[in-house]
mmCIF file of C-alpha atoms in Angstrom:
data_model
loop_
_atom_site.group_PDB
_atom_site.id
_atom_site.type_symbol
_atom_site.label_atom_id
_atom_site.label_comp_id
_atom_site.label_asym_id
_atom_site.label_seq_id
_atom_site.Cartn_x
_atom_site.Cartn_y
_atom_site.Cartn_z
ATOM 1 C CA UNK A 1 -11.642 36.399 -82.098
ATOM 2 C CA UNK A 2 -9.783 35.703 -85.332
ATOM 3 C CA UNK A 3 -11.533 33.978 -88.251
ATOM 4 C CA UNK A 4 -10.144 31.209 -90.403
ATOM 5 C CA UNK A 5 -10.491 31.809 -94.127
ATOM 6 C CA UNK A 6 -11.443 28.932 -96.428
ATOM 7 C CA UNK A 7 -11.358 28.603 -100.199
ATOM 8 C CA UNK A 8 -12.221 25.536 -102.261
ATOM 9 C CA UNK A 9 -12.446 23.315 -99.205
ATOM 10 C CA UNK A 10 -9.171 24.244 -97.505
ATOM 11 C CA UNK A 11 -7.895 26.827 -95.033
ATOM 12 C CA UNK A 12 -5.887 29.552 -96.769
ATOM 13 C CA UNK A 13 -5.256 32.021 -93.952
ATOM 14 C CA UNK A 14 -6.753 34.057 -91.130
ATOM 15 C CA UNK A 15 -8.548 37.393 -90.991
ATOM 16 C CA UNK A 16 -7.265 39.804 -88.344
ATOM 17 C CA UNK A 17 -7.882 43.295 -87.074
ATOM 18 C CA UNK A 18 -10.867 45.605 -87.340
ATOM 19 C CA UNK A 19 -10.613 45.570 -91.136
ATOM 20 C CA UNK A 20 -10.497 41.754 -91.228
ATOM 21 C CA UNK A 21 -7.309 41.798 -93.267
ATOM 22 C CA UNK A 22 -6.553 38.394 -94.784
ATOM 23 C CA UNK A 23 -3.157 36.967 -93.926
ATOM 24 C CA UNK A 24 -2.588 34.103 -96.327
ATOM 25 C CA UNK A 25 -0.722 30.940 -95.417
ATOM 26 C CA UNK A 26 -0.306 27.465 -96.855
ATOM 27 C CA UNK A 27 -0.961 26.047 -93.386
ATOM 28 C CA UNK A 28 -2.581 27.629 -90.351
ATOM 29 C CA UNK A 29 -1.851 26.310 -86.840
ATOM 30 C CA UNK A 30 -4.664 26.749 -84.352
ATOM 31 C CA UNK A 31 -3.063 27.163 -80.913
ATOM 32 C CA UNK A 32 -5.777 29.157 -79.175
ATOM 33 C CA UNK A 33 -5.909 27.378 -75.822
ATOM 34 C CA UNK A 34 -9.383 27.078 -74.346
ATOM 35 C CA UNK A 35 -10.826 28.962 -77.357
ATOM 36 C CA UNK A 36 -9.647 26.246 -79.758
ATOM 37 C CA UNK A 37 -13.042 24.515 -80.000
ATOM 38 C CA UNK A 38 -14.762 27.845 -80.785
ATOM 39 C CA UNK A 39 -12.490 28.649 -83.721
ATOM 40 C CA UNK A 40 -12.442 25.054 -84.942
ATOM 41 C CA UNK A 41 -16.247 24.841 -84.878
ATOM 42 C CA UNK A 42 -16.429 28.043 -86.938
ATOM 43 C CA UNK A 43 -14.491 26.144 -89.617
ATOM 44 C CA UNK A 44 -16.769 23.111 -89.298
ATOM 45 C CA UNK A 45 -14.275 20.989 -87.333
ATOM 46 C CA UNK A 46 -14.878 19.404 -83.930
ATOM 47 C CA UNK A 47 -11.980 19.667 -81.504
ATOM 48 C CA UNK A 48 -12.281 16.822 -78.948
ATOM 49 C CA UNK A 49 -11.276 18.558 -75.748
ATOM 50 C CA UNK A 50 -13.040 19.845 -72.638
ATOM 51 C CA UNK A 51 -12.279 23.101 -70.862
ATOM 52 C CA UNK A 52 -12.193 22.662 -67.098
ATOM 53 C CA UNK A 53 -11.910 25.088 -64.162
ATOM 54 C CA UNK A 54 -9.054 24.737 -61.670
ATOM 55 C CA UNK A 55 -8.243 26.519 -58.380
ATOM 56 C CA UNK A 56 -4.814 27.890 -57.565
ATOM 57 C CA UNK A 57 -3.985 29.951 -54.463
ATOM 58 C CA UNK A 58 -0.993 31.882 -53.139
ATOM 59 C CA UNK A 59 0.272 32.735 -49.690
ATOM 60 C CA UNK A 60 0.947 36.322 -48.763
ATOM 61 C CA UNK A 61 4.633 37.294 -48.817
ATOM 62 C CA UNK A 62 6.736 34.971 -46.681
ATOM 63 C CA UNK A 63 9.574 36.257 -44.515
ATOM 64 C CA UNK A 64 12.958 34.975 -45.679
ATOM 65 C CA UNK A 65 12.036 34.641 -49.356
ATOM 66 C CA UNK A 66 13.382 36.965 -52.044
ATOM 67 C CA UNK A 67 12.384 37.599 -55.646
ATOM 68 C CA UNK A 68 14.034 34.430 -56.946
ATOM 69 C CA UNK A 69 11.152 32.969 -59.003
ATOM 70 C CA UNK A 70 12.013 29.275 -58.695
ATOM 71 C CA UNK A 71 14.805 27.563 -56.766
ATOM 72 C CA UNK A 72 13.192 24.226 -55.901
ATOM 73 C CA UNK A 73 11.192 21.721 -57.979
ATOM 74 C CA UNK A 74 7.426 21.612 -58.041
ATOM 75 C CA UNK A 75 6.289 19.259 -55.270
ATOM 76 C CA UNK A 76 3.373 16.892 -55.817
ATOM 77 C CA UNK A 77 1.214 15.050 -53.304
ATOM 78 C CA UNK A 78 -0.123 12.448 -55.754
ATOM 79 C CA UNK A 79 -2.300 10.636 -53.219
ATOM 80 C CA UNK A 80 -4.132 13.907 -52.585
ATOM 81 C CA UNK A 81 -4.036 15.377 -56.149
ATOM 82 C CA UNK A 82 -2.232 18.475 -54.835
ATOM 83 C CA UNK A 83 0.889 20.297 -56.054
ATOM 84 C CA UNK A 84 2.857 23.281 -54.751
ATOM 85 C CA UNK A 85 5.755 25.514 -55.804
ATOM 86 C CA UNK A 86 7.497 28.787 -55.024
ATOM 87 C CA UNK A 87 6.663 32.109 -56.726
ATOM 88 C CA UNK A 88 9.332 34.545 -55.571
ATOM 89 C CA UNK A 89 8.244 35.813 -52.150
ATOM 90 C CA UNK A 90 5.136 33.615 -52.113
ATOM 91 C CA UNK A 91 4.197 29.960 -52.355
ATOM 92 C CA UNK A 92 1.369 28.652 -54.474
ATOM 93 C CA UNK A 93 -0.646 25.460 -54.622
ATOM 94 C CA UNK A 94 -3.273 23.854 -56.796
ATOM 95 C CA UNK A 95 -5.636 20.983 -56.158
ATOM 96 C CA UNK A 96 -7.685 18.618 -58.294
ATOM 97 C CA UNK A 97 -9.504 17.167 -55.292
ATOM 98 C CA UNK A 98 -12.915 18.677 -56.009
ATOM 99 C CA UNK A 99 -15.826 17.940 -58.317
ATOM 100 C CA UNK A 100 -14.771 18.697 -61.909
ATOM 101 C CA UNK A 101 -16.309 21.868 -63.333
ATOM 102 C CA UNK A 102 -16.341 22.194 -67.102
ATOM 103 C CA UNK A 103 -16.689 25.471 -68.971
ATOM 104 C CA UNK A 104 -18.064 25.984 -72.462
ATOM 105 C CA UNK A 105 -16.077 28.773 -74.147
ATOM 106 C CA UNK A 106 -17.754 31.351 -76.367
ATOM 107 C CA UNK A 107 -16.461 34.138 -78.621
ATOM 108 C CA UNK A 108 -17.514 36.577 -75.880
ATOM 109 C CA UNK A 109 -15.210 34.966 -73.300
ATOM 110 C CA UNK A 110 -12.183 37.242 -72.951
ATOM 111 C CA UNK A 111 -10.218 35.595 -70.125
ATOM 112 C CA UNK A 112 -9.163 32.110 -69.066
ATOM 113 C CA UNK A 113 -9.596 33.174 -65.438
ATOM 114 C CA UNK A 114 -13.046 32.829 -63.906
ATOM 115 C CA UNK A 115 -14.396 33.889 -60.491
ATOM 116 C CA UNK A 116 -13.158 31.831 -57.561
ATOM 117 C CA UNK A 117 -16.137 30.389 -55.669
ATOM 118 C CA UNK A 118 -15.737 29.041 -52.154
ATOM 119 C CA UNK A 119 -18.700 26.750 -52.729
ATOM 120 C CA UNK A 120 -16.749 25.028 -55.519
ATOM 121 C CA UNK A 121 -13.181 25.103 -54.220
ATOM 122 C CA UNK A 122 -13.062 26.194 -50.581
ATOM 123 C CA UNK A 123 -13.032 22.769 -48.927
ATOM 124 C CA UNK A 124 -10.496 21.336 -51.397
ATOM 125 C CA UNK A 125 -8.140 24.299 -50.971
ATOM 126 C CA UNK A 126 -8.376 24.084 -47.170
ATOM 127 C CA UNK A 127 -7.510 20.370 -47.248
ATOM 128 C CA UNK A 128 -4.633 21.016 -49.648
ATOM 129 C CA UNK A 129 -3.278 23.841 -47.493
ATOM 130 C CA UNK A 130 -3.173 21.544 -44.472
ATOM 131 C CA UNK A 131 -0.650 19.359 -46.330
ATOM 132 C CA UNK A 132 1.821 22.154 -47.101
ATOM 133 C CA UNK A 133 3.766 23.694 -44.196
ATOM 134 C CA UNK A 134 3.984 27.120 -45.859
ATOM 135 C CA UNK A 135 0.203 27.272 -46.099
ATOM 136 C CA UNK A 136 -0.200 26.285 -42.476
ATOM 137 C CA UNK A 137 2.097 29.114 -41.373
ATOM 138 C CA UNK A 138 1.201 31.987 -43.748
ATOM 139 C CA UNK A 139 -2.159 33.581 -44.579
ATOM 140 C CA UNK A 140 -3.641 33.006 -48.009
ATOM 141 C CA UNK A 141 -3.245 35.727 -50.602
ATOM 142 C CA UNK A 142 -4.577 35.783 -54.127
ATOM 143 C CA UNK A 143 -6.986 33.021 -55.155
ATOM 144 C CA UNK A 144 -7.663 32.305 -58.801
ATOM 145 C CA UNK A 145 -9.756 29.967 -60.905
ATOM 146 C CA UNK A 146 -7.932 29.230 -64.146
ATOM 147 C CA UNK A 147 -9.313 27.234 -67.069
ATOM 148 C CA UNK A 148 -7.330 24.633 -69.012
ATOM 149 C CA UNK A 149 -8.113 21.886 -71.504
ATOM 150 C CA UNK A 150 -8.409 18.141 -70.994
ATOM 151 C CA UNK A 151 -8.657 15.414 -73.632
ATOM 152 C CA UNK A 152 -10.010 11.875 -73.145
ATOM 153 C CA UNK A 153 -6.469 10.464 -72.870
ATOM 154 C CA UNK A 154 -4.800 13.516 -71.245
ATOM 155 C CA UNK A 155 -2.530 13.958 -74.278
ATOM 156 C CA UNK A 156 -2.452 17.071 -76.472
ATOM 157 C CA UNK A 157 -3.937 17.425 -79.949
ATOM 158 C CA UNK A 158 -1.080 17.953 -82.408
ATOM 159 C CA UNK A 159 -1.149 17.683 -86.179
ATOM 160 C CA UNK A 160 -3.371 18.320 -89.209
ATOM 161 C CA UNK A 161 -7.148 18.343 -89.237
ATOM 162 C CA UNK A 162 -8.087 15.289 -91.279
ATOM 163 C CA UNK A 163 -11.324 16.845 -92.542
ATOM 164 C CA UNK A 164 -9.977 20.291 -93.528
ATOM 165 C CA UNK A 165 -6.702 20.654 -95.477
ATOM 166 C CA UNK A 166 -4.487 23.528 -94.437
ATOM 167 C CA UNK A 167 -5.616 23.501 -90.807
ATOM 168 C CA UNK A 168 -3.298 22.203 -88.073
ATOM 169 C CA UNK A 169 -3.662 22.014 -84.305
ATOM 170 C CA UNK A 170 -1.461 22.490 -81.247
ATOM 171 C CA UNK A 171 -4.132 22.307 -78.559
ATOM 172 C CA UNK A 172 -4.713 20.955 -75.031
ATOM 173 C CA UNK A 173 -1.009 21.440 -74.345
ATOM 174 C CA UNK A 174 0.001 21.999 -70.726
ATOM 175 C CA UNK A 175 3.246 23.574 -69.543
ATOM 176 C CA UNK A 176 4.333 20.008 -68.759
ATOM 177 C CA UNK A 177 4.629 19.047 -72.411
ATOM 178 C CA UNK A 178 4.608 22.422 -74.218
ATOM 179 C CA UNK A 179 8.234 22.173 -75.345
ATOM 180 C CA UNK A 180 7.695 18.703 -76.754
ATOM 181 C CA UNK A 181 4.532 19.798 -78.535
ATOM 182 C CA UNK A 182 6.397 22.649 -80.212
ATOM 183 C CA UNK A 183 9.186 20.365 -81.379
ATOM 184 C CA UNK A 184 6.798 17.663 -82.558
ATOM 185 C CA UNK A 185 4.726 20.171 -84.534
ATOM 186 C CA UNK A 186 7.771 21.856 -86.083
ATOM 187 C CA UNK A 187 9.168 18.516 -87.237
ATOM 188 C CA UNK A 188 5.801 17.557 -88.733
ATOM 189 C CA UNK A 189 5.375 20.887 -90.524
ATOM 190 C CA UNK A 190 8.923 20.731 -91.895
ATOM 191 C CA UNK A 191 8.544 17.048 -92.739
ATOM 192 C CA UNK A 192 11.858 16.183 -91.103
ATOM 193 C CA UNK A 193 10.809 12.648 -90.234
ATOM 194 C CA UNK A 194 12.025 13.173 -86.656
ATOM 195 C CA UNK A 195 9.089 12.660 -84.320
ATOM 196 C CA UNK A 196 9.230 12.537 -80.544
ATOM 197 C CA UNK A 197 6.236 10.197 -80.565
ATOM 198 C CA UNK A 198 4.355 8.547 -83.426
ATOM 199 C CA UNK A 199 2.080 11.276 -84.883
ATOM 200 C CA UNK A 200 -1.016 9.088 -84.589
ATOM 201 C CA UNK A 201 -0.730 9.165 -80.767
ATOM 202 C CA UNK A 202 -1.444 12.902 -80.787
ATOM 203 C CA UNK A 203 -3.564 13.098 -83.949
ATOM 204 C CA UNK A 204 -6.507 15.502 -83.463
ATOM 205 C CA UNK A 205 -8.817 13.026 -85.176
ATOM 206 C CA UNK A 206 -8.096 10.077 -82.893
ATOM 207 C CA UNK A 207 -11.480 10.519 -81.195
ATOM 208 C CA UNK A 208 -13.451 11.098 -84.383
ATOM 209 C CA UNK A 209 -15.651 8.050 -83.716
ATOM 210 C CA UNK A 210 -16.480 9.199 -80.159
ATOM 211 C CA UNK A 211 -19.683 11.054 -79.331
ATOM 212 C CA UNK A 212 -19.493 14.515 -77.776
ATOM 213 C CA UNK A 213 -20.914 13.067 -74.567
ATOM 214 C CA UNK A 214 -18.259 10.356 -74.380
ATOM 215 C CA UNK A 215 -15.468 12.862 -75.021
ATOM 216 C CA UNK A 216 -16.831 15.110 -72.281
ATOM 217 C CA UNK A 217 -17.419 12.412 -69.679
ATOM 218 C CA UNK A 218 -14.117 10.622 -70.282
ATOM 219 C CA UNK A 219 -12.035 13.820 -70.183
ATOM 220 C CA UNK A 220 -13.677 15.062 -66.988
ATOM 221 C CA UNK A 221 -13.310 11.605 -65.486
ATOM 222 C CA UNK A 222 -9.518 12.064 -65.539
ATOM 223 C CA UNK A 223 -9.572 15.347 -63.642
ATOM 224 C CA UNK A 224 -9.468 14.111 -60.046
ATOM 225 C CA UNK A 225 -7.131 11.266 -61.001
ATOM 226 C CA UNK A 226 -4.761 13.504 -62.915
ATOM 227 C CA UNK A 227 -1.721 11.930 -61.219
ATOM 228 C CA UNK A 228 -2.906 8.340 -61.626
ATOM 229 C CA UNK A 229 -0.883 6.018 -63.858
ATOM 230 C CA UNK A 230 -2.897 4.914 -66.882
#
C-alpha cells in the first residue's frame, strides 16, 4: 500500500517503493478503488462507501463466435437485476439478485477478486442463466466474485476532502460513469468552471453527518435494486 504524506495539516505527496521515497505534489488524488477507505483512514479521513461482493460468470467457448470483444450492447434484465454481454468467444453475465455481501478491505488484501461460493451465489446465478439463451445452451466456464464500491446514493465520490487540504478523491466510480468522473475531476483540478454536474452532488463530504451504520445499511440497501429508478 502507498502512504499519504502530511505536513502542517495538509497532504503534500505520497511515499512509494521499498525505500518509501516521497513524491511531492500540491494535490494528491486518491483513486484506489476498494482500498480507498483504507488509505483515507490512514490520513484520518472517512470515505463513505461500502465494498460489496458481486458474482460474474462466463460460458465456455461458443461455436460461431470469434475473438471480436464486443459487437452488441450490454443487455439488462432490470426486473431480475441481471445483465449479460459478449466477451469474444464467450458470453458473460452478472446478477444482483442475492443477499448483499459486504467486504471490509485491509492493507493485507491484494486482490479485488474473492473466492466464488455456491452457498452465496449459486442459486442467483442459476436463475440468471435461465434468462439468457446462451447460458441455457452452453456450459458455464469461469466463475468469479469481484468486489466493487457502493455509496448511499449510488453516485461516485469526486472532489476535495473537506477536512484535509491537498487530498482529492475519485472513488466509487464504475465503468458506467468512469469517463465522466475523469472529466469532472480534471475540470475541477484545473479550475475551468466547466462541470458536468454541480460539484456538490459528488462531493466526498456529502454524507459527513451520517453514521457509519447508516452509510453501510443505505449503500447495501441499493444493491439488489441497482436498476431501480430513484
